CSV table of C-alpha atoms and ligand atoms in Angstrom, one decimal:
chain,number,residue,atom,x,y,z
A,1,MET,CA,17.0,-16.2,-7.1
A,2,ARG,CA,16.8,-17.8,-3.7
A,3,LYS,CA,15.6,-21.4,-3.6
A,4,ARG,CA,13.0,-22.6,-1.1
A,5,ALA,CA,11.7,-26.0,-0.3
A,6,PRO,CA,8.0,-26.4,-1.2
A,7,PRO,CA,5.7,-25.7,1.7
A,8,THR,CA,5.0,-28.8,3.7
A,9,ARG,CA,1.8,-29.7,5.5
A,10,PRO,CA,1.9,-30.5,9.2
A,11,PRO,CA,1.4,-34.3,9.7
A,12,ASN,CA,-1.8,-34.3,11.6
A,13,GLU,CA,-3.6,-31.6,9.7
A,14,VAL,CA,-7.0,-32.5,8.2
A,15,PRO,CA,-6.7,-33.8,4.7
A,16,ALA,CA,-6.9,-31.0,2.1
A,17,LEU,CA,-10.4,-30.0,0.9
A,18,PRO,CA,-10.9,-29.6,-2.8
A,19,PRO,CA,-8.6,-26.8,-4.0
A,20,ARG,CA,-9.9,-23.4,-4.7
A,21,ALA,CA,-10.0,-22.8,-8.4
A,22,LEU,CA,-7.6,-19.9,-8.8
A,23,GLY,CA,-5.6,-21.4,-11.6
A,24,ASP,CA,-7.1,-19.1,-14.2
A,25,VAL,CA,-6.2,-15.9,-12.4
A,26,ARG,CA,-4.0,-13.8,-14.6
A,27,ARG,CA,-4.1,-10.5,-12.8
A,28,LEU,CA,-4.5,-10.0,-9.1
A,29,VAL,CA,-4.3,-7.3,-6.5
A,30,VAL,CA,-2.4,-8.1,-3.3
A,31,LYS,CA,-3.0,-5.8,-0.4
A,32,VAL,CA,-0.3,-5.8,2.2
A,33,GLY,CA,-1.3,-4.5,5.6
A,34,SER,CA,0.8,-2.1,7.8
A,35,GLY,CA,1.4,-4.9,10.3
A,36,VAL,CA,3.2,-7.0,7.7
A,37,ILE,CA,5.3,-4.0,6.5
A,38,ALA,CA,6.3,-2.6,9.9
A,39,THR,CA,6.1,-3.3,13.5
A,40,ARG,CA,6.6,-0.8,16.3
A,41,GLY,CA,7.7,1.8,13.7
A,42,ARG,CA,10.4,-0.4,12.1
A,43,LEU,CA,10.2,-1.9,8.6
A,44,ARG,CA,10.2,-5.7,8.4
A,45,PRO,CA,12.4,-6.4,5.3
A,46,LYS,CA,12.7,-10.1,6.0
A,47,ILE,CA,9.0,-10.7,5.8
A,48,VAL,CA,8.7,-8.3,2.8
A,49,ALA,CA,11.5,-10.2,1.0
A,50,ASP,CA,9.5,-13.4,1.3
A,51,LEU,CA,6.5,-11.7,-0.2
A,52,VAL,CA,8.6,-10.2,-3.0
A,53,TYR,CA,9.9,-13.7,-3.7
A,54,ASP,CA,6.3,-15.0,-4.0
A,55,VAL,CA,5.3,-12.1,-6.3
A,56,THR,CA,8.3,-12.8,-8.5
A,57,VAL,CA,7.4,-16.5,-8.8
A,58,LEU,CA,3.9,-15.6,-9.8
A,59,ARG,CA,5.2,-13.2,-12.4
A,60,HIS,CA,7.3,-15.9,-13.9
A,61,ARG,CA,4.2,-18.0,-14.2
A,62,GLY,CA,2.5,-15.3,-16.2
A,63,CYS,CA,0.5,-13.5,-13.5
A,64,GLU,CA,0.3,-9.7,-13.3
A,65,VAL,CA,0.5,-8.6,-9.7
A,66,ILE,CA,-0.5,-5.2,-8.4
A,67,LEU,CA,0.5,-4.4,-4.8
A,68,VAL,CA,-1.5,-2.1,-2.5
A,69,VAL,CA,0.8,-1.4,0.3
A,70,SER,CA,-0.1,0.1,3.7
A,71,GLY,CA,2.4,1.2,6.2
A,72,ALA,CA,3.4,4.8,5.3
A,73,VAL,CA,2.3,6.0,8.7
A,74,ALA,CA,3.4,2.9,10.5
A,75,SER,CA,7.0,3.2,9.1
A,76,GLY,CA,7.3,7.0,9.4
A,77,PHE,CA,6.1,8.0,12.8
A,78,GLN,CA,9.3,7.0,14.6
A,79,SER,CA,11.3,9.5,12.6
A,80,LEU,CA,9.1,12.2,14.0
A,81,GLY,CA,10.2,11.1,17.5
A,82,LEU,CA,6.8,9.7,18.3
A,83,SER,CA,6.3,6.5,20.2
A,84,ARG,CA,3.1,5.3,18.4
A,85,PRO,CA,1.2,6.1,15.2
A,86,PRO,CA,-0.4,9.5,15.6
A,87,THR,CA,-4.1,9.9,15.3
A,88,ALA,CA,-4.3,13.6,14.5
A,89,VAL,CA,-4.5,14.5,10.8
A,90,LEU,CA,-1.3,16.6,10.5
A,91,PRO,CA,1.2,14.4,12.3
A,92,ARG,CA,-0.3,11.4,10.3
A,93,GLN,CA,0.3,13.2,7.1
A,94,ALA,CA,3.8,14.1,8.1
A,95,ALA,CA,4.6,10.5,9.2
A,96,ALA,CA,3.2,9.2,5.9
A,97,ALA,CA,5.4,11.6,3.9
A,98,ILE,CA,8.4,10.0,5.6
A,99,GLY,CA,7.3,6.4,5.8
A,100,GLN,CA,6.1,6.3,2.2
A,101,HIS,CA,9.6,6.8,0.7
A,102,LYS,CA,11.2,4.5,3.2
A,103,MET,CA,8.8,1.7,2.3
A,104,MET,CA,9.3,2.3,-1.4
A,105,ALA,CA,13.1,2.3,-1.0
A,106,MET,CA,12.7,-1.1,0.7
A,107,PHE,CA,10.5,-2.5,-2.0
A,108,ALA,CA,12.7,-1.1,-4.8
A,109,ARG,CA,15.8,-2.7,-3.2
A,110,LEU,CA,14.1,-6.1,-2.7
A,111,PHE,CA,12.6,-6.3,-6.2
A,112,ALA,CA,15.9,-5.2,-7.7
A,113,LYS,CA,17.4,-8.5,-6.5
A,114,HIS,CA,15.0,-10.1,-8.9
A,115,ARG,CA,15.8,-7.6,-11.6
A,116,THR,CA,12.3,-6.1,-11.3
A,117,GLU,CA,11.3,-2.5,-11.4
A,118,VAL,CA,8.6,-1.0,-9.2
A,119,GLY,CA,6.4,2.0,-9.9
A,120,GLN,CA,4.6,4.0,-7.3
A,121,LEU,CA,1.0,5.3,-7.6
A,122,LEU,CA,-0.4,7.4,-4.8
A,123,MET,CA,-4.1,7.7,-5.2
A,124,SER,CA,-6.8,9.9,-3.7
A,125,ALA,CA,-10.6,9.6,-3.7
A,126,ASP,CA,-10.8,11.9,-6.8
A,127,ASP,CA,-8.8,9.4,-8.8
A,128,ILE,CA,-11.8,7.1,-8.5
A,129,GLU,CA,-14.7,9.5,-8.4
A,130,ASN,CA,-13.7,11.5,-11.4
A,131,ARG,CA,-14.1,9.4,-14.6
A,132,GLN,CA,-11.2,11.0,-16.4
A,133,ARG,CA,-8.8,10.5,-13.6
A,134,PHE,CA,-10.1,7.0,-13.1
A,135,LEU,CA,-9.3,6.2,-16.7
A,136,SER,CA,-5.9,7.9,-16.4
A,137,ALA,CA,-5.1,5.8,-13.3
A,138,ARG,CA,-6.2,2.7,-15.2
A,139,HIS,CA,-4.1,3.5,-18.3
A,140,THR,CA,-0.9,4.2,-16.1
A,141,LEU,CA,-1.5,0.9,-14.3
A,142,LEU,CA,-1.9,-1.1,-17.4
A,143,GLU,CA,1.1,0.5,-19.0
A,144,LEU,CA,3.3,-0.4,-16.0
A,145,LEU,CA,2.0,-4.0,-16.2
A,146,ALA,CA,2.6,-4.2,-19.9
A,147,ARG,CA,6.2,-3.1,-19.3
A,148,GLY,CA,6.8,-5.7,-16.6
A,149,VAL,CA,6.9,-3.2,-13.8
A,150,VAL,CA,5.3,-4.0,-10.4
A,151,PRO,CA,2.9,-1.2,-9.5
A,152,ILE,CA,2.8,-0.4,-5.8
A,153,ILE,CA,-0.1,1.7,-4.7
A,154,ASN,CA,-1.0,3.5,-1.6
A,155,GLU,CA,-3.4,6.3,-0.7
A,156,ASN,CA,-1.7,9.7,-1.0
A,157,ASP,CA,-1.8,10.0,2.8
A,158,ALA,CA,0.5,13.0,3.0
A,159,LEU,CA,-2.0,15.1,1.1
A,160,SER,CA,-5.4,13.6,1.6
A,161,ASP,CA,-7.7,15.8,3.6
A,162,HIS,CA,-10.9,14.5,5.0
A,163,GLN,CA,-13.0,15.6,2.2
A,164,ALA,CA,-11.1,13.4,-0.3
A,165,ILE,CA,-10.0,10.5,1.9
A,166,ILE,CA,-10.3,6.9,0.9
A,167,GLY,CA,-9.4,6.0,4.5
A,168,ASP,CA,-8.2,2.5,4.6
A,169,ASN,CA,-6.3,0.4,2.2
A,170,ASP,CA,-8.7,-2.6,2.3
A,171,HIS,CA,-11.2,-0.3,0.7
A,172,LEU,CA,-8.6,1.1,-1.7
A,173,SER,CA,-7.5,-2.4,-2.8
A,174,ALA,CA,-11.1,-3.3,-3.7
A,175,LEU,CA,-11.3,-0.1,-5.7
A,176,VAL,CA,-8.0,-1.0,-7.4
A,177,THR,CA,-9.4,-4.4,-8.5
A,178,ASN,CA,-12.0,-2.4,-10.4
A,179,VAL,CA,-9.5,0.1,-11.8
A,180,ALA,CA,-7.3,-2.7,-13.1
A,181,SER,CA,-10.0,-5.2,-13.9
A,182,ALA,CA,-8.2,-7.8,-11.7
A,183,GLN,CA,-9.6,-11.2,-11.2
A,184,LEU,CA,-8.6,-11.7,-7.5
A,185,LEU,CA,-8.0,-9.7,-4.4
A,186,VAL,CA,-5.7,-11.1,-1.7
A,187,ILE,CA,-5.7,-9.2,1.6
A,188,LEU,CA,-2.6,-10.0,3.6
A,189,SER,CA,-2.4,-8.8,7.2
A,190,ARG,CA,-1.5,-10.3,10.6
A,191,VAL,CA,-4.8,-12.1,11.0
A,192,ALA,CA,-5.2,-15.6,9.7
A,193,GLY,CA,-8.6,-14.9,8.2
A,194,LEU,CA,-12.2,-14.6,9.4
A,195,LEU,CA,-12.2,-16.4,12.7
A,196,GLU,CA,-15.3,-18.3,13.9
A,197,GLY,CA,-16.6,-16.7,17.1
A,198,GLY,CA,-15.9,-18.7,20.2
A,199,PRO,CA,-12.9,-20.2,21.9
A,200,ALA,CA,-11.7,-22.4,19.0
A,201,GLU,CA,-10.9,-19.5,16.8
A,202,ARG,CA,-11.0,-21.6,13.7
A,203,VAL,CA,-10.5,-19.8,10.4
A,204,ILE,CA,-13.6,-20.0,8.3
A,205,PRO,CA,-12.3,-21.2,4.9
A,206,ARG,CA,-15.1,-20.1,2.7
A,207,VAL,CA,-17.8,-17.5,3.0
A,208,GLU,CA,-20.5,-16.8,0.5
A,209,VAL,CA,-20.4,-13.1,0.2
A,210,ASP,CA,-24.1,-12.7,0.9
A,211,SER,CA,-24.0,-14.6,4.2
A,212,ASP,CA,-24.3,-12.8,7.5
A,213,VAL,CA,-20.9,-12.9,9.2
A,214,ALA,CA,-21.4,-10.1,11.6
A,215,ARG,CA,-21.1,-12.4,14.7
A,216,HIS,CA,-17.6,-13.4,13.6
A,217,ILE,CA,-16.3,-9.9,13.1
A,218,ARG,CA,-14.2,-8.4,15.8
A,219,ARG,CA,-14.2,-4.7,16.0
A,220,GLU,CA,-10.5,-4.0,16.6
A,221,LEU,CA,-8.6,-1.8,14.2
A,222,SER,CA,-5.2,-2.5,12.9
A,223,GLU,CA,-1.9,-1.1,14.3
A,224,SER,CA,-2.2,1.9,12.0
A,225,GLY,CA,-5.6,2.8,13.6
A,226,VAL,CA,-7.7,2.0,10.6
A,227,GLY,CA,-8.8,-1.2,8.8
A,228,GLY,CA,-9.5,-4.2,10.9
A,229,MET,CA,-11.8,-7.0,10.0
A,230,VAL,CA,-14.8,-4.8,9.4
A,231,ALA,CA,-13.0,-3.0,6.6
A,232,LYS,CA,-11.7,-6.3,5.2
A,233,VAL,CA,-15.1,-7.8,5.0
A,234,SER,CA,-16.5,-4.7,3.5
A,235,ALA,CA,-13.7,-4.6,0.9
A,236,ALA,CA,-14.4,-8.3,0.1
A,237,ARG,CA,-18.1,-7.5,-0.4
A,238,LEU,CA,-17.2,-4.6,-2.7
A,239,ALA,CA,-14.9,-6.7,-4.8
A,240,ALA,CA,-17.6,-9.4,-5.0
A,241,ASN,CA,-19.9,-6.9,-6.7
A,242,TRP,CA,-17.4,-6.8,-9.5
A,243,GLY,CA,-17.4,-10.7,-9.5
A,244,VAL,CA,-14.0,-10.8,-7.8
A,245,PRO,CA,-13.3,-13.3,-5.0
A,246,THR,CA,-11.2,-12.1,-2.1
A,247,VAL,CA,-8.9,-14.1,0.1
A,248,ILE,CA,-8.1,-12.8,3.6
A,249,ALA,CA,-5.0,-14.4,5.0
A,250,ASP,CA,-2.0,-14.0,7.3
A,251,GLY,CA,0.8,-12.3,5.4
A,252,THR,CA,3.5,-12.7,8.0
A,253,GLN,CA,4.2,-16.4,7.1
A,254,PRO,CA,6.5,-17.1,4.2
A,255,GLY,CA,5.1,-18.6,1.1
A,256,GLN,CA,1.4,-17.7,1.8
A,257,LEU,CA,0.8,-16.0,-1.4
A,258,LEU,CA,2.1,-19.0,-3.5
A,259,ARG,CA,0.1,-21.4,-1.4
A,260,ILE,CA,-3.1,-19.4,-1.8
A,261,MET,CA,-2.5,-19.2,-5.6
A,262,ALA,CA,-1.9,-23.0,-5.7
A,263,GLY,CA,-5.4,-23.4,-4.4
A,264,GLU,CA,-4.7,-24.3,-0.8
A,265,GLU,CA,-7.3,-23.5,1.8
A,266,ILE,CA,-5.4,-20.7,3.6
A,267,GLY,CA,-7.3,-17.9,5.2
A,268,THR,CA,-10.9,-17.1,4.3
A,269,MET,CA,-12.1,-16.9,0.7
A,270,PHE,CA,-15.1,-14.7,0.1
A,271,VAL,CA,-17.0,-16.1,-2.9
A,272,PRO,CA,-18.9,-13.6,-5.1
A,273,ARG,CA,-22.5,-14.1,-5.9
A,274,GLU,CA,-23.9,-14.5,-9.4
A,275,PRO,CA,-25.1,-12.7,-11.4
A,276,LYS,CA,-22.8,-9.7,-11.4
A,277,LEU,CA,-24.1,-6.2,-11.0
A,278,SER,CA,-24.9,-3.9,-13.9
A,279,ALA,CA,-22.3,-1.4,-14.9
A,280,ARG,CA,-24.1,1.4,-13.2
A,281,LYS,CA,-24.5,-0.4,-9.9
A,282,ARG,CA,-20.9,-1.4,-10.0
A,283,TRP,CA,-20.0,2.2,-10.4
A,284,ILE,CA,-22.1,3.1,-7.3
A,285,ALA,CA,-20.5,0.3,-5.3
A,286,PHE,CA,-17.0,1.1,-6.4
A,287,ARG,CA,-17.1,4.8,-5.9
A,288,THR,CA,-15.0,5.7,-2.9
A,289,ARG,CA,-16.3,6.1,0.5
A,290,SER,CA,-19.8,6.7,1.8
A,291,ARG,CA,-20.4,10.3,2.9
A,292,GLY,CA,-23.0,9.4,5.5
A,293,VAL,CA,-25.2,6.7,7.0
A,294,LEU,CA,-29.0,6.2,6.9
A,295,VAL,CA,-30.3,4.0,9.7
A,296,ILE,CA,-33.5,2.3,8.6
A,297,ASP,CA,-36.3,0.4,10.5
A,298,ALA,CA,-37.3,-3.2,10.1
A,299,GLY,CA,-40.1,-2.5,7.7
A,300,ALA,CA,-37.7,-0.7,5.3
A,301,ARG,CA,-35.2,-3.4,5.7
A,302,ARG,CA,-37.7,-6.0,4.5
A,303,ALA,CA,-38.8,-3.8,1.6
A,304,LEU,CA,-35.2,-3.3,0.5
A,305,CYS,CA,-33.8,-6.8,1.0
A,306,GLU,CA,-36.9,-9.0,0.3
A,307,ARG,CA,-38.8,-6.9,-2.3
A,308,GLY,CA,-36.1,-5.0,-4.0
A,309,ALA,CA,-37.9,-1.8,-3.2
A,310,SER,CA,-36.6,1.8,-3.1
A,311,LEU,CA,-35.9,3.4,0.3
A,312,LEU,CA,-38.6,5.9,1.3
A,313,ALA,CA,-38.5,8.5,4.0
A,314,SER,CA,-40.9,6.7,6.2
A,315,GLY,CA,-38.4,3.9,6.9
A,316,VAL,CA,-35.5,6.2,7.8
A,317,ARG,CA,-34.9,6.4,11.5
A,318,ALA,CA,-31.7,8.5,11.6
A,319,VAL,CA,-29.3,10.4,9.4
A,320,GLU,CA,-25.6,10.6,10.1
A,321,GLY,CA,-23.2,12.9,8.4
A,322,ASP,CA,-23.6,16.0,6.3
A,323,PHE,CA,-23.8,15.3,2.6
A,324,PRO,CA,-25.2,16.8,-0.5
A,325,MET,CA,-27.8,15.2,-2.8
A,326,GLY,CA,-26.3,12.5,-5.0
A,327,SER,CA,-23.8,11.3,-2.3
A,328,ARG,CA,-23.1,7.7,-1.6
A,329,VAL,CA,-24.3,6.6,1.8
A,330,ASP,CA,-24.3,3.4,3.8
A,331,ILE,CA,-27.8,2.1,4.6
A,332,VAL,CA,-27.7,0.2,8.0
A,333,ASP,CA,-30.3,-1.4,10.2
A,334,GLU,CA,-30.8,-0.6,13.8
A,335,GLU,CA,-28.2,-3.2,14.8
A,336,ARG,CA,-25.7,-1.4,12.5
A,337,HIS,CA,-25.4,-4.1,9.9
A,338,VAL,CA,-24.6,-2.5,6.6
A,339,LEU,CA,-27.4,-3.6,4.3
A,340,ALA,CA,-26.8,-1.6,1.2
A,341,ILE,CA,-25.1,1.4,-0.3
A,342,GLY,CA,-26.9,3.9,-2.4
A,343,LEU,CA,-26.9,7.4,-3.9
A,344,VAL,CA,-29.3,9.7,-2.1
A,345,SER,CA,-31.9,11.8,-3.9
A,346,TYR,CA,-31.9,14.4,-1.2
A,347,ALA,CA,-29.2,16.1,1.0
A,348,ALA,CA,-28.6,15.1,4.6
A,349,ASP,CA,-30.5,18.0,6.2
A,350,GLU,CA,-33.5,17.4,3.9
A,351,ILE,CA,-33.6,13.7,4.8
A,352,ARG,CA,-33.5,14.7,8.5
A,353,ARG,CA,-36.6,16.8,7.9
A,354,LEU,CA,-38.3,14.0,6.0
A,355,ARG,CA,-37.4,11.0,8.1
A,356,GLY,CA,-40.3,8.9,9.3
A,357,ARG,CA,-42.7,10.8,7.1
A,358,ARG,CA,-44.9,9.7,4.2
A,359,GLU,CA,-44.1,10.6,0.6
A,360,ALA,CA,-47.2,12.7,0.4
A,361,GLU,CA,-45.7,15.1,3.0
A,362,ILE,CA,-42.5,15.9,1.1
A,363,LYS,CA,-43.8,18.9,-0.7
A,364,ARG,CA,-45.3,20.4,2.5
A,365,LEU,CA,-42.2,19.8,4.6
A,366,LEU,CA,-39.6,21.0,2.2
A,367,GLY,CA,-41.6,23.4,0.0
A,368,TYR,CA,-40.6,21.3,-3.1
A,369,GLU,CA,-40.4,17.7,-4.2
A,370,TYR,CA,-38.0,16.3,-6.7
A,371,VAL,CA,-38.6,12.6,-6.4
A,372,LYS,CA,-40.5,10.4,-3.9
A,373,GLU,CA,-37.7,8.1,-3.0
A,374,ILE,CA,-34.8,8.9,-0.6
A,375,VAL,CA,-32.7,6.3,-2.5
A,376,HIS,CA,-34.2,4.9,-5.7
A,377,ARG,CA,-33.9,1.1,-6.2
A,378,ASP,CA,-31.8,1.8,-9.3
A,379,GLU,CA,-29.3,3.7,-7.2
A,380,LEU,CA,-29.0,1.1,-4.6
A,381,VAL,CA,-26.7,-1.9,-4.2
A,382,LEU,CA,-27.7,-4.5,-1.6
A,383,LEU,CA,-24.8,-6.0,0.4
A,384,ALA,CA,-26.6,-8.1,2.9
A,385,PRO,CA,-28.7,-11.2,2.2
B,401,LIG,N1,-2.5,4.3,3.8
B,401,LIG,C1,-2.2,4.1,5.2
B,401,LIG,C2,-0.7,4.1,5.3
B,401,LIG,O1,0.0,3.7,4.4
B,401,LIG,C3,-2.7,2.9,5.8
B,401,LIG,C4,-4.1,2.6,5.7
B,401,LIG,C5,-4.5,1.2,6.2
B,401,LIG,O2,-3.7,0.7,7.0
B,401,LIG,O3,-5.5,0.7,5.7
B,401,LIG,O4,-0.2,4.3,6.4
């Protein structure tokens, strides 16, 4: 195995803050972004070799590491003769079919140097939504770990259609922490962490998951056309619902993962709130993607966030998407902050007819009434403070 000097601290850096307590973490999910894996269509084996080294060291210390790796599209599009990652569905799927095996070949070769096997799992939304498939994914994952194999997971991009799409690997990695009951999520990309707004661009070292960070979030997407800081923060919030902290850090620097695990203040750590959610609410939060959006007014926002109330039709301003009853939706305020996610009691077209109206009018407007709430409080998980 290659030797490397321990990471040194630049001389005039501020003295270290108390280390983050990650010493007890025994199982972690590490999400590696497309920008770390490939740049302008080419794989980056040097950077990935450093990461593989870090994973190997952690494994020798008794940690189980699950990788969620992006970059199938980013490392496959060139082989299709394209000059940038395609945005249309079919060329993306074709690029992913090529890039996925190229990436895996690189990982297999780099891990083989450390006499380690890798196993590939390609997941789709159904593997999370369907309880049996969820359990089957979990069992496979645990079996690989028990046998000392490093699981490498990606979305099954070559075959995912838009009905069953997870969409971005930040989200997938949060789901995988749940599938694997991991204790930590590390999201490695090309950004150093959540940057404080303003010219200094200082990385915010620690964020309580409930705090409002909207002003620090830039809207850009990653090179692969998905993800970006919005997706990372939302993944961190999901993982927090499971009691799992998330660290968002730059994955292009060697040794980052080991330094993070040693408790150094690298990147931004999202600290979960206590107490944890009930099993049912976790399941709501950890199901795959939302199928639509409900925009609510200020009164409903207060009712949800301050009084823990259900969402009623009167507070709904707009409905986006087309979804059946029982679907997961994002509940956002008029400034588009995601306040909560929940399962709807009515379908999108029914909610469109009911929006802004009182409960007493449901029967008259629809001709029937199942329940009075659009999203019942028991089916609602608050994300914002
Ligand atoms: N699964 C996609 C890929 O491998 C990437 C999704 C993402 O970057 O979040 O290309």
